[in-house]
Coordinates of C-alpha atoms in Angstrom, one line a residue:
M1407 CA 0.0 0.0 0.0
I1408 CA 1.3 3.4 -1.0
K1409 CA 0.2 6.2 1.3
N1410 CA 0.1 9.9 0.5
S1411 CA 1.2 9.1 -3.1
T1412 CA 2.8 11.8 -5.2
R1413 CA 3.6 12.2 -8.9
H1414 CA 7.0 10.7 -8.1
D1415 CA 5.4 7.4 -7.0
Q1416 CA 4.2 6.8 -10.5
G1417 CA 5.9 3.8 -12.3
V1418 CA 6.0 0.0 -12.8
Y1419 CA 5.8 -2.2 -9.8
T1420 CA 6.7 -6.0 -9.3
C1421 CA 6.9 -8.2 -6.2
E1422 CA 9.6 -10.6 -5.0
L1423 CA 9.1 -13.6 -2.8
R1424 CA 12.0 -14.9 -0.7
N1425 CA 12.5 -17.9 1.7
K1426 CA 15.4 -19.8 3.0
V1427 CA 15.8 -21.6 -0.2
G1428 CA 15.9 -18.4 -2.3
S1429 CA 13.8 -15.6 -4.0
Q1430 CA 11.8 -15.2 -7.1
E1431 CA 10.4 -12.0 -8.7
S1432 CA 6.8 -12.1 -9.9
N1433 CA 6.3 -12.8 -13.6
S1434 CA 3.8 -9.9 -13.9
A1435 CA 4.1 -6.2 -13.1
V1436 CA 1.6 -3.5 -12.4
Y1437 CA 1.8 0.1 -13.7
V1438 CA 0.8 2.7 -11.1
A1439 CA -0.3 6.0 -12.6
I1440 CA -0.4 9.0 -10.4
Y1441 CA -2.7 11.7 -11.8
F1442 CA -1.9 15.4 -11.1
K1443 CA -3.1 18.7 -12.5
P1444 CA -1.3 20.1 -15.5
I1445 CA 1.1 23.0 -15.4
V1446 CA 1.0 24.9 -18.7
Q1447 CA 3.0 27.6 -20.6
L1448 CA 1.5 29.9 -23.3
T1449 CA 3.5 30.4 -26.6
M1450 CA 2.7 32.4 -29.8
E1451 CA 3.4 31.7 -33.4
P1452 CA 4.6 33.9 -35.1
P1453 CA 6.5 35.7 -32.3
T1454 CA 5.5 39.3 -31.5
P1455 CA 5.6 42.2 -32.1
V1456 CA 3.5 42.2 -35.2
S1457 CA 2.2 45.1 -37.3
E1458 CA -1.5 45.7 -37.7
L1459 CA -0.9 46.6 -41.4
D1460 CA 0.3 43.0 -42.0
R1461 CA -3.1 41.5 -40.8
L1462 CA -1.5 38.3 -39.7
N1463 CA -3.0 35.2 -38.1
I1464 CA -1.5 34.3 -34.7
T1465 CA -1.8 30.9 -33.0
L1466 CA -1.8 30.7 -29.2
M1467 CA -0.6 27.4 -27.9
C1468 CA -1.1 26.2 -24.3
K1469 CA 1.7 23.6 -23.8
V1470 CA 1.8 21.2 -20.9
E1471 CA 5.0 21.6 -18.9
S1472 CA 4.1 18.8 -16.4
G1473 CA 0.9 16.9 -15.6
N1474 CA -0.6 13.4 -15.8
P1475 CA -2.2 12.7 -18.0
D1476 CA -0.5 15.3 -20.3
I1477 CA -3.4 15.5 -22.7
L1478 CA -5.6 18.5 -21.9
Q1479 CA -9.3 17.9 -21.9
A1480 CA -10.2 21.6 -21.7
V1481 CA -8.4 24.9 -21.8
R1482 CA -9.4 28.4 -20.6
W1483 CA -8.0 31.4 -22.5
Y1484 CA -7.6 34.8 -20.8
L1485 CA -6.9 38.3 -22.1
D1486 CA -5.6 40.8 -19.6
G1487 CA -6.9 38.5 -16.8
E1488 CA -10.4 38.2 -18.2
L1489 CA -11.8 34.9 -19.6
L1490 CA -11.6 35.1 -23.4
K1491 CA -12.7 31.6 -24.3
E1492 CA -13.0 28.1 -22.9
L1493 CA -12.4 25.2 -25.3
P1494 CA -13.9 23.0 -26.2
D1495 CA -17.2 24.9 -26.3
C1496 CA -20.0 22.5 -26.9
G1497 CA -23.0 24.8 -26.3
G1498 CA -26.4 24.2 -27.8
N1499 CA -26.2 26.7 -30.7
A1500 CA -24.6 26.1 -34.1
T1501 CA -21.8 28.7 -33.4
D1502 CA -20.6 26.9 -30.3
Y1503 CA -20.8 23.5 -32.0
M1504 CA -17.8 24.5 -34.2
F1505 CA -15.6 24.8 -31.1
C1506 CA -16.7 21.4 -29.7
D1507 CA -14.5 19.0 -31.7
I1508 CA -11.2 20.8 -31.7
D1509 CA -7.8 20.7 -29.9
P1510 CA -8.4 23.0 -26.9
S1511 CA -4.7 23.6 -26.5
K1512 CA -4.6 25.9 -29.5
L1513 CA -6.4 29.2 -30.1
L1514 CA -6.2 30.9 -33.5
L1515 CA -6.4 34.8 -33.6
E1516 CA -7.4 35.8 -37.1
D1517 CA -6.6 39.1 -38.8
V1518 CA -4.8 40.5 -35.8
G1519 CA -5.3 44.2 -35.3
R1520 CA -4.7 46.8 -32.5
S1521 CA -7.6 45.4 -30.5
F1522 CA -5.8 42.1 -30.0
H1523 CA -3.0 43.8 -28.2
G1524 CA -2.7 42.5 -24.5
N1525 CA -1.5 39.9 -22.1
Y1526 CA -2.6 36.4 -22.8
S1527 CA -2.6 33.4 -20.4
C1528 CA -4.2 29.9 -20.2
E1529 CA -5.1 27.1 -17.8
G1530 CA -5.6 23.5 -18.7
M1531 CA -7.6 20.6 -17.3
N1532 CA -6.9 16.9 -17.4
E1533 CA -8.5 14.0 -15.5
A1534 CA -6.9 15.3 -12.3
G1535 CA -8.7 18.6 -12.7
W1536 CA -7.8 22.2 -13.6
G1537 CA -4.2 23.2 -13.3
P1538 CA -2.9 26.7 -12.4
L1539 CA -3.0 29.7 -14.7
S1540 CA 0.1 30.1 -16.9
P1541 CA 2.3 33.3 -16.8
D1542 CA 1.1 36.2 -18.9
E1543 CA 2.5 36.4 -22.5
E1544 CA 2.1 39.8 -24.2
L1545 CA 0.9 40.1 -27.7
M1546 CA 2.3 43.3 -29.1
V1547 CA 0.5 44.8 -32.1
Y1548 CA 2.1 47.8 -33.7
Y1549 CA 0.0 50.3 -35.6
P1550 CA 0.8 53.6 -37.3
P1551 CA -0.1 57.0 -35.8
G1552 CA -3.3 58.8 -36.7
A1553 CA -3.8 61.4 -39.4
A1554 CA -1.7 64.5 -39.0
S1555 CA -2.8 68.2 -38.9
L1556 CA -0.4 71.0 -40.1
V1557 CA -0.5 74.7 -39.3
Y1558 CA 2.1 77.5 -39.6
E1559 CA 2.6 81.0 -38.1
P1560 CA 2.7 83.8 -38.8
M1561 CA -0.1 83.7 -41.4
R1562 CA 1.6 86.3 -43.6
V1563 CA 5.1 85.1 -44.5
I1564 CA 7.6 87.6 -45.7
K1565 CA 10.9 87.0 -47.4
K1566 CA 13.9 87.0 -45.1
S1567 CA 11.7 86.6 -42.0
S1568 CA 10.9 83.3 -40.3
V1569 CA 8.0 80.9 -40.3
T1570 CA 7.2 77.9 -38.0
L1571 CA 5.3 74.8 -39.1
R1572 CA 3.6 72.6 -36.4
C1573 CA 2.6 69.0 -37.1
S1574 CA 0.4 67.1 -34.7
V1575 CA -1.6 63.7 -34.5
D1576 CA -4.5 62.7 -32.3
D1577 CA -3.4 59.1 -32.0
A1578 CA 0.3 58.6 -31.5
G1579 CA 0.1 54.9 -32.6
R1580 CA 2.0 52.0 -31.0
P1581 CA 4.7 52.5 -30.2
E1582 CA 4.0 56.1 -29.5
T1583 CA 5.5 58.3 -32.2
T1584 CA 8.2 60.9 -31.7
T1585 CA 9.4 61.2 -35.2
Y1586 CA 7.9 63.0 -38.2
R1587 CA 8.6 63.1 -41.9
W1588 CA 8.6 66.5 -43.8
L1589 CA 8.4 67.2 -47.5
R1590 CA 8.8 70.5 -49.4
G1591 CA 7.0 69.9 -52.6
T1592 CA 8.2 66.4 -53.4
H1593 CA 11.6 66.9 -51.8
L1594 CA 12.2 65.0 -48.6
I1595 CA 13.8 67.0 -45.9
Q1596 CA 16.3 64.6 -44.4
D1597 CA 17.5 66.6 -41.4
V1598 CA 14.1 67.6 -39.9
T1599 CA 12.3 64.8 -37.9
T1600 CA 10.6 66.8 -35.1
A1601 CA 6.9 67.9 -34.8
N1602 CA 7.9 71.6 -35.3
W1603 CA 10.0 73.1 -38.0
T1604 CA 11.2 76.7 -38.1
I1605 CA 12.4 78.1 -41.4
D1606 CA 14.8 81.1 -41.0
P1607 CA 15.3 82.9 -43.3
V1608 CA 12.3 82.6 -45.6
T1609 CA 13.4 82.4 -49.3
L1610 CA 11.8 81.7 -52.6
E1611 CA 11.8 77.9 -52.1
T1612 CA 9.6 78.5 -49.0
E1613 CA 6.8 79.4 -51.3
S1614 CA 5.7 75.8 -51.8
N1615 CA 3.5 72.9 -50.5
F1616 CA 4.7 71.5 -47.2
T1617 CA 3.7 68.0 -46.1
C1618 CA 4.1 66.3 -42.7
L1619 CA 3.2 62.9 -41.3
A1620 CA 4.0 60.9 -38.2
Y1621 CA 5.5 57.4 -38.4
N1622 CA 6.7 54.6 -36.1
K1623 CA 7.5 51.0 -36.3
G1624 CA 3.9 50.2 -37.2
G1625 CA 4.0 52.4 -40.3
E1626 CA 3.2 55.9 -41.5
G1627 CA 0.1 57.9 -40.5
D1628 CA -1.9 59.9 -43.0
P1629 CA -0.2 63.1 -44.1
A1630 CA -1.3 66.7 -43.9
T1631 CA -0.4 69.4 -46.6
V1632 CA -0.4 73.2 -46.5
Y1633 CA 0.7 75.8 -49.1
I1634 CA 2.7 78.7 -47.9
E1635 CA 2.5 81.9 -49.9
V1636 CA 5.5 84.3 -49.4
S1637 CA 5.4 88.0 -50.0
A1638 CA 8.5 90.1 -50.8
P1639 CA 8.7 93.9 -50.1
P1640 CA 10.3 96.1 -52.8
T1641 CA 14.0 95.5 -52.9
F1642 CA 16.6 96.3 -55.5
I1643 CA 18.1 93.4 -57.3
E1644 CA 20.0 95.7 -59.7
R1645 CA 20.6 99.3 -58.4
L1646 CA 21.6 102.2 -60.6
P1647 CA 25.4 102.6 -60.6
L1648 CA 26.6 105.6 -58.5
Y1649 CA 28.1 107.0 -61.7
H1650 CA 27.1 106.6 -65.3
G1651 CA 28.9 108.4 -68.2
A1652 CA 28.0 108.6 -71.9
L1653 CA 30.2 109.8 -74.8
V1654 CA 29.1 113.2 -76.0
N1655 CA 28.2 111.8 -79.5
A1656 CA 26.9 108.4 -78.3
S1657 CA 23.8 107.2 -80.3
N1658 CA 22.5 104.6 -77.8
I1659 CA 22.2 105.7 -74.1
N1660 CA 20.2 103.9 -71.5
I1661 CA 20.3 103.1 -67.8
S1662 CA 18.2 100.5 -65.9
C1663 CA 17.3 99.2 -62.5
R1664 CA 15.5 96.0 -61.3
V1665 CA 13.2 95.8 -58.3
E1666 CA 11.9 92.6 -56.6
C1667 CA 8.4 92.9 -55.2
S1668 CA 5.7 90.4 -54.6
P1669 CA 2.9 91.5 -55.1
L1670 CA 4.3 93.5 -58.1
C1671 CA 4.9 97.3 -57.8
S1672 CA 5.2 100.0 -60.4
M1673 CA 8.3 102.1 -61.4
Q1674 CA 9.0 105.8 -61.9
W1675 CA 11.9 107.9 -63.2
L1676 CA 13.1 111.3 -61.9
K1677 CA 15.6 113.8 -63.2
D1678 CA 17.2 116.1 -60.5
G1679 CA 14.2 115.1 -58.3
K1680 CA 11.5 115.8 -60.8
L1681 CA 9.3 113.2 -62.5
L1682 CA 10.2 112.8 -66.2
N1683 CA 7.5 113.6 -68.8
L1684 CA 7.2 110.3 -70.7
N1685 CA 3.8 110.8 -72.3
S1686 CA 4.7 113.2 -75.1
S1687 CA 5.6 111.7 -78.4
S1688 CA 8.5 114.3 -78.7
S1689 CA 9.8 113.4 -75.3
L1690 CA 13.5 113.2 -74.9
Y1691 CA 13.2 109.9 -73.0
S1692 CA 11.2 106.6 -73.2
V1693 CA 10.8 103.8 -70.6
S1694 CA 10.6 100.1 -71.1
N1695 CA 9.3 97.9 -68.2
T1696 CA 9.7 94.1 -68.2
V1697 CA 8.2 91.7 -65.6
I1698 CA 10.7 88.9 -64.8
P1699 CA 9.3 85.6 -63.2
P1700 CA 10.8 84.2 -60.0
D1701 CA 14.2 82.6 -60.4
T1702 CA 15.0 79.6 -58.2
R1703 CA 18.7 79.7 -59.1
T1704 CA 19.1 83.1 -57.5
S1705 CA 16.1 82.9 -55.0
D1706 CA 14.7 86.0 -56.5
F1707 CA 10.9 86.5 -56.4
E1708 CA 9.1 88.1 -59.3
S1709 CA 10.6 91.4 -60.2
I1710 CA 10.3 94.3 -62.7
R1711 CA 13.2 95.7 -64.8
S1712 CA 12.7 99.4 -65.8
M1713 CA 15.0 100.9 -68.5
L1714 CA 15.2 104.6 -69.2
M1715 CA 16.3 105.4 -72.8
W1716 CA 17.5 108.6 -74.4
N1717 CA 15.8 109.4 -77.7
M1718 CA 18.9 111.0 -79.3
S1719 CA 17.0 111.9 -82.5
A1720 CA 15.0 114.4 -80.4
W1721 CA 18.1 116.1 -78.9
P1722 CA 19.5 119.3 -80.4
G1723 CA 22.1 118.3 -82.9
G1724 CA 21.6 114.6 -82.1
Q1725 CA 24.2 114.7 -79.3
L1726 CA 24.6 115.7 -75.7
D1727 CA 25.7 119.0 -74.3
R1728 CA 28.9 118.7 -72.2
I1729 CA 27.6 121.0 -69.4
H1730 CA 23.8 121.2 -69.5
D1731 CA 23.0 117.5 -70.0
S1732 CA 24.8 116.3 -66.9
A1733 CA 22.2 115.5 -64.2
N1734 CA 21.2 113.1 -61.4
Y1735 CA 18.7 110.4 -62.4
T1736 CA 16.6 108.4 -60.0
C1737 CA 14.7 105.1 -60.4
Q1738 CA 12.0 104.5 -57.7
S1739 CA 9.3 102.0 -57.1
T1740 CA 5.9 102.3 -55.4
H1741 CA 5.1 100.4 -52.2
N1742 CA 3.2 97.1 -52.0
E1743 CA 1.3 95.3 -49.2
V1744 CA 4.4 94.3 -47.2
G1745 CA 6.8 97.1 -47.6
P1746 CA 7.5 100.7 -48.7
G1747 CA 9.0 101.7 -52.1
V1748 CA 12.7 102.0 -52.8
R1749 CA 14.8 104.4 -54.9
S1750 CA 18.3 104.5 -56.4
S1751 CA 20.1 107.4 -58.0
T1752 CA 23.0 107.8 -60.4
A1753 CA 25.2 110.8 -61.3
F1754 CA 25.0 111.0 -65.1
R1755 CA 27.8 112.9 -66.8
V1756 CA 28.7 113.7 -70.4
E1757 CA 32.1 112.3 -71.3
Y1758 CA 34.7 113.1 -74.0
P1759 CA 38.2 111.9 -74.9
P1760 CA 41.4 113.9 -74.0
E1761 CA 42.0 117.0 -76.1
N1762 CA 44.0 120.3 -76.0
I1763 CA 47.1 118.7 -74.5
T1764 CA 50.0 121.0 -73.6
V1765 CA 53.4 120.8 -71.9
S1766 CA 55.0 123.6 -69.9
N1767 CA 58.3 123.4 -71.8
K1768 CA 58.8 121.8 -75.2
I1769 CA 62.6 121.9 -74.9
V1770 CA 64.5 121.7 -71.6
N1771 CA 68.2 122.4 -71.7
V1772 CA 70.3 120.8 -69.0
T1773 CA 74.0 120.3 -68.4
E1774 CA 75.1 116.7 -68.0
G1775 CA 75.3 115.8 -64.3
H1776 CA 72.6 118.3 -63.4
I1777 CA 68.9 117.9 -62.6
P1778 CA 66.5 119.2 -65.2
E1779 CA 63.5 121.3 -64.3
K1780 CA 60.1 119.5 -64.2
V1781 CA 57.7 119.6 -67.1
I1782 CA 53.9 119.7 -66.5
C1783 CA 51.6 118.0 -68.9
S1784 CA 47.8 119.0 -69.0
A1785 CA 44.8 118.1 -71.1
T1786 CA 41.0 118.6 -71.0
A1787 CA 39.0 115.3 -70.7
Y1788 CA 36.1 113.7 -68.9
P1789 CA 36.5 111.4 -67.1
E1790 CA 39.7 113.1 -65.9
A1791 CA 42.7 111.9 -67.9
T1792 CA 45.5 109.8 -66.4
Y1793 CA 49.0 110.6 -67.6
Q1794 CA 52.1 108.6 -68.3
W1795 CA 55.6 109.7 -69.5
K1796 CA 57.9 107.5 -71.6
H1797 CA 61.3 108.0 -73.2
E1798 CA 61.9 107.6 -76.9
S1799 CA 63.6 104.3 -76.1
G1800 CA 60.2 103.0 -75.0
T1801 CA 61.0 103.0 -71.3
F1802 CA 58.2 104.3 -69.1
I1803 CA 59.4 107.0 -66.8
T1804 CA 56.3 107.6 -64.7
K1805 CA 52.6 106.6 -64.7
G1806 CA 49.7 108.4 -63.1
N1807 CA 51.5 111.7 -62.8
N1808 CA 51.2 114.6 -65.2
A1809 CA 54.6 116.0 -64.1
L1810 CA 57.9 114.8 -65.6
I1811 CA 60.2 114.9 -62.6
I1812 CA 63.8 113.6 -63.0
S1813 CA 65.2 113.7 -59.5
S1814 CA 68.7 112.5 -60.2
P1815 CA 71.5 114.0 -62.3
V1816 CA 71.1 113.1 -66.0
S1817 CA 73.5 111.6 -68.4
R1818 CA 73.6 112.2 -72.1
T1819 CA 72.0 108.9 -72.7
E1820 CA 68.9 110.1 -70.8
G1821 CA 68.4 113.0 -73.2
G1822 CA 65.9 112.9 -76.1
N1823 CA 62.2 113.0 -76.7
Y1824 CA 59.9 112.4 -73.7
T1825 CA 56.2 111.7 -74.6
C1826 CA 53.3 112.6 -72.4
E1827 CA 50.2 110.6 -73.0
A1828 CA 46.8 111.7 -71.6
I1829 CA 44.4 108.8 -71.5
N1830 CA 40.8 108.0 -70.5
R1831 CA 38.4 105.3 -71.6
H1832 CA 37.4 107.1 -74.7
G1833 CA 40.9 107.6 -76.2
K1834 CA 44.3 109.2 -75.7
I1835 CA 46.4 112.1 -77.0
A1836 CA 50.2 112.7 -76.8
Q1837 CA 52.6 115.6 -76.7
K1838 CA 56.4 115.6 -76.7
T1839 CA 59.1 117.5 -74.8
F1840 CA 62.8 117.4 -75.6
I1841 CA 65.4 117.0 -72.8
N1842 CA 68.5 118.5 -74.4
V1843 CA 71.5 117.3 -72.4
L1844 CA 74.5 119.5 -72.9
Y1845 CA 78.1 118.2 -72.4
K1846 CA 81.7 119.1 -73.2
P1847 CA 83.3 117.6 -76.3
E1848 CA 85.1 114.3 -76.3
C1849 CA 87.7 113.9 -79.1
G1850 CA 89.9 111.3 -80.7
I1851 CA 92.7 111.4 -83.4
T1852 CA 93.1 109.0 -86.2
Q1853 CA 95.7 108.9 -89.0
G1854 CA 94.8 108.6 -92.6
E1855 CA 95.1 110.0 -96.1
V1856 CA 93.1 112.9 -97.5
D1857 CA 93.5 113.5 -101.3
G1858 CA 96.6 111.2 -101.3
K1859 CA 98.2 113.1 -98.5
L1860 CA 98.9 112.0 -95.0
A1861 CA 96.6 113.7 -92.5
L1862 CA 95.5 113.6 -88.8
I1863 CA 91.7 113.7 -88.2
C1864 CA 90.4 114.9 -84.9
A1865 CA 86.8 113.8 -84.4
A1866 CA 84.6 115.2 -81.6
H1867 CA 81.4 114.2 -80.0
A1868 CA 79.6 117.1 -78.3
N1869 CA 76.4 118.9 -77.5
P1870 CA 76.0 121.7 -78.6
R1871 CA 77.5 120.6 -81.9
E1872 CA 79.1 124.0 -82.5
V1873 CA 82.7 123.0 -81.8
D1874 CA 86.0 124.8 -82.3
F1875 CA 89.3 122.9 -82.6
T1876 CA 92.8 123.8 -81.5
W1877 CA 95.9 121.9 -82.8
R1878 CA 99.4 122.1 -81.3
I1879 CA 102.6 120.1 -80.9
K1880 CA 103.1 118.6 -77.5
N1881 CA 105.7 120.5 -75.4
E1882 CA 105.5 123.5 -77.7
N1883 CA 103.5 126.6 -76.8
D1884 CA 102.5 127.7 -80.3
T1885 CA 99.3 126.5 -81.9
L1886 CA 99.1 125.2 -85.5
E1887 CA 97.2 127.5 -87.8
E1888 CA 98.1 126.2 -91.3
N1889 CA 97.0 123.2 -93.2
I1890 CA 93.9 122.8 -91.0
E1891 CA 90.4 122.2 -92.4
K1892 CA 87.2 122.0 -90.2
K1893 CA 84.3 119.8 -91.3
G1894 CA 81.4 119.8 -88.8
L1895 CA 82.6 117.8 -85.8
Q1896 CA 85.9 116.9 -87.5
S1897 CA 89.2 118.9 -87.9
I1898 CA 91.8 117.7 -90.5
L1899 CA 95.5 118.5 -90.1
M1900 CA 97.5 117.9 -93.3
L1901 CA 101.0 116.6 -92.4
D1902 CA 104.4 117.7 -94.1
S1903 CA 106.1 114.5 -95.3
H1904 CA 109.6 116.1 -95.3
V1905 CA 109.8 116.5 -91.6
E1906 CA 111.8 113.7 -90.1
N1907 CA 111.4 114.4 -86.3
F1908 CA 109.2 112.3 -84.1
R1909 CA 106.2 114.4 -82.9
T1910 CA 103.2 114.2 -80.6
Y1911 CA 100.2 116.2 -81.9
V1912 CA 97.5 117.4 -79.5
C1913 CA 93.9 118.3 -80.4
V1914 CA 91.4 120.1 -78.1
A1915 CA 87.7 120.5 -79.0
N1916 CA 85.7 123.3 -77.4
N1917 CA 82.0 124.2 -77.2
S1918 CA 79.8 126.4 -75.0
E1919 CA 80.1 123.8 -72.2
G1920 CA 83.9 124.0 -72.2
P1921 CA 87.0 122.4 -73.6
S1922 CA 87.5 118.7 -74.0
V1923 CA 90.2 116.6 -72.5
P1924 CA 93.2 116.9 -74.9
C1925 CA 93.6 114.0 -77.3
E1926 CA 97.1 113.1 -78.6
R1927 CA 98.7 111.2 -81.5
D1928 CA 102.4 110.2 -81.9
V1929 CA 103.7 110.2 -85.5
T1930 CA 107.0 110.3 -87.6
L1931 CA 106.4 112.3 -90.7
E1932 CA 109.0 110.6 -93.0
I1933 CA 107.4 107.7 -94.7
S1934 CA 109.6 104.7 -95.9
W1935 CA 109.3 103.6 -99.5
W1936 CA 107.7 100.3 -98.6
G1937 CA 105.2 102.1 -96.4
K1938 CA 103.8 103.6 -99.6
L1939 CA 103.2 100.2 -101.2
D1940 CA 100.0 98.3 -101.1
N1941 CA 99.8 94.7 -100.0
E1942 CA 99.9 93.2 -103.4
H1943 CA 103.1 95.0 -104.5
L1944 CA 104.7 94.3 -101.2
I1945 CA 104.1 90.6 -101.6
I1946 CA 105.7 90.6 -105.1
I1947 CA 108.9 92.4 -103.8
I1948 CA 109.2 90.0 -100.9
A1949 CA 108.9 87.0 -103.3
I1950 CA 111.7 88.4 -105.5
V1951 CA 114.0 89.0 -102.5
V1952 CA 113.4 85.5 -101.2
G1953 CA 114.2 84.1 -104.7
A1954 CA 117.5 86.1 -104.9
I1955 CA 118.5 84.9 -101.5
V1956 CA 117.9 81.2 -102.6
M1957 CA 120.1 81.8 -105.7
V1958 CA 122.9 83.2 -103.7
L1959 CA 122.8 80.3 -101.4
I1960 CA 123.0 77.9 -104.3
V1961 CA 126.0 79.7 -105.7
C1962 CA 127.8 79.6 -102.4
I1963 CA 127.2 75.9 -102.1
I1964 CA 128.7 75.4 -105.6
I1965 CA 131.7 77.5 -104.8
I1966 CA 132.4 75.6 -101.7
I1967 CA 132.2 72.3 -103.6
V1968 CA 134.7 73.6 -106.2
C1969 CA 137.1 74.8 -103.7
R1970 CA 137.2 71.5 -101.9
R1971 CA 138.0 69.7 -105.1
K1972 CA 140.8 72.2 -105.9
R1973 CA 142.4 71.6 -102.6
A1974 CA 142.3 67.9 -103.1
E1975 CA 144.1 68.1 -106.4
D1976 CA 146.7 70.4 -105.0
K1977 CA 147.4 68.0 -102.2
Y1978 CA 147.8 65.0 -104.5
P1979 CA 149.2 66.3 -107.9
S1980 CA 149.4 64.1 -111.1
P1981 CA 152.8 63.3 -112.8
S1982 CA 152.1 65.7 -115.6
A1983 CA 151.4 68.4 -113.1
T1984 CA 155.0 68.2 -111.8
K1985 CA 156.4 69.5 -115.0
D1986 CA 157.4 73.1 -115.5
K1987 CA 154.3 74.9 -116.2
S1988 CA 156.3 77.7 -117.9
M1989 CA 157.3 75.3 -120.6
P1990 CA 155.3 75.8 -123.8
D1991 CA 153.0 73.0 -124.9
L1992 CA 154.4 70.7 -127.6
A1993 CA 152.1 71.0 -130.5
G1994 CA 151.2 67.8 -131.9
S1995 CA 152.8 66.0 -129.1
P1996 CA 151.6 62.4 -128.6
S1997 CA 151.1 63.1 -125.0
D1998 CA 148.6 65.9 -125.7
G1999 CA 145.8 63.4 -126.0
L2000 CA 146.7 62.1 -122.5
L2001 CA 146.4 65.6 -120.9
Q2002 CA 143.1 66.3 -118.9
P2003 CA 141.6 69.7 -119.2
D2004 CA 141.5 72.0 -116.1
G2005 CA 138.4 70.7 -114.3
D2006 CA 137.5 73.8 -112.3
K2007 CA 137.6 76.0 -115.3
A2008 CA 135.5 73.7 -117.3
F2009 CA 132.9 73.4 -114.5
Y2010 CA 132.8 77.2 -114.1
E2011 CA 132.4 77.8 -117.9
N2012 CA 129.5 75.4 -118.0
L2013 CA 127.5 77.4 -115.3
P2014 CA 124.4 79.2 -116.6
F2015 CA 125.5 82.6 -115.3
H2016 CA 129.0 82.4 -116.9
G2017 CA 129.7 85.6 -118.7
M2018 CA 127.3 87.8 -116.7
Q2019 CA 128.6 91.1 -115.4
S2020 CA 128.4 91.9 -111.7
A2021 CA 125.8 94.4 -110.6
P2022 CA 127.0 98.0 -109.9
N2023 CA 127.1 99.2 -106.3
K2024 CA 124.0 101.1 -105.2
E2025 CA 123.3 103.0 -102.0
R2026 CA 120.6 101.2 -99.9
P2027 CA 117.8 103.4 -98.6
K2028 CA 117.6 104.2 -95.0
A2029 CA 114.8 102.5 -93.1
S2030 CA 112.4 104.7 -91.2
V2031 CA 110.0 103.7 -88.4
T2032 CA 106.5 105.1 -87.9
Y2033 CA 105.0 104.9 -84.4
I2034 CA 101.3 104.7 -84.5
Y2035 CA 99.3 105.1 -81.3

């Protein structure tokens, strides 16, 4: 007997008999089943959370964790602690009959929406009775927020001010929304996710449809849209320039301004503060107004461009007057609903190119090493002319100054023409001044021939060019007065070729600035005969002399050879040579055929120059030397 049985006593039981002989287990066994109430656990498939928009079916399952028997005969389902359903449900009506023959451990929730959200639990019954209630299991059903509403303030939105848009929803959805989506037109604004959006400053792109909606993990709520109309007070997009000039004979003159204003405004023109008369057909002016639509590239609202044009055909002479037609012109707009009118003025002046240019001195004389006086250049022009000075070499001396100021001592290379140019945007005009740098002469002496006669030429370089020359012989006090010819900046001294002394000639040039440094030339006046020959004749004479020297050398060699032979014969005489040379030859003597002729005499007589007479003695000319410096 098992007393106070528990679930742990359940199992297969056998018995065993034992005596002194032994023991034996029974051949049969008995299964003892201990019934106890089920303990259950609720699960869901699919798991939560789920979205209402998906409209899913969710199966609730009441699983037996422990109990005997483990088959549930009935299950009670609870939502938030309240009985939702007990299965099986075998009531008397037809609706209950469908829940009679089913598995009570499963409950199907169809087309789950926000109303299904809550904590679900179950309890099961077996043959032992109803077990305890399972722990709650939450079914989370997400759904999107409700429809949005959108307002903005202030109601009148003005360019460059600020506007605040407010988006709100009555139902925040699940989970409760804290994020919003904004669109301007069709453009999604990525960096704004709050319920309020402040736009500062207001621009052209603010004039648009704005849409907001709330969203969460359950989806997006219905959007709200509002159109914001933006007004712009009169403002200049293009002002008149502070200054406007026109050429005196211009044929096309106009000025214009452009004003942004929404709603549109109208334009007016004034001359020296008075409204222009534009209604007359003979009016000197006409106006053209053009409405320009908004431009998203520049964020400009609608605007109006007004152009004032001069009818030059109606002006006297068809051109402007330099004095009387200069005036102040004003472009102004009327006001609109959101702002006052604006105005812009320009100083209109009649312009002309530089003319009547003058310089204070056309020629400036200055001694080398001194500073010349300044030269002032002036011209009439409008706009005022700018000035620049440049040297005839092309070097710019000064720019932007009408005075030519040379502040350092000048050299002769800095002399010449200096040009002043007066320039404005309509043209330029020029005038020259000459800087005349005066300096003492500089001279040099060269030697040459003039009309076949030897001469010294003294050439000078000087300013002024009116130069006098003085010649003298160095270390002698007297000046030379004769045989001198002056040709401009040259003085020619004809030399006497019969003078044989070495001399140094000195030339001094002189002008109004003073005398030059003396220049000298060393000469010997007697000229050698070869000095008068040209190169061709001199080469011929040299060739003849060289040939003569070669011939003399050949003769000398021959004579030496002959003398050596003679000495050899005298040292070793032949037998016939020992006879008395005073004895007359025997004519017809047999020995005559054996006698040898005199060898030296025969050799000499056979020479080509035998019989020639010797040249007469002639006095050699004295050599003279000319020193040229």
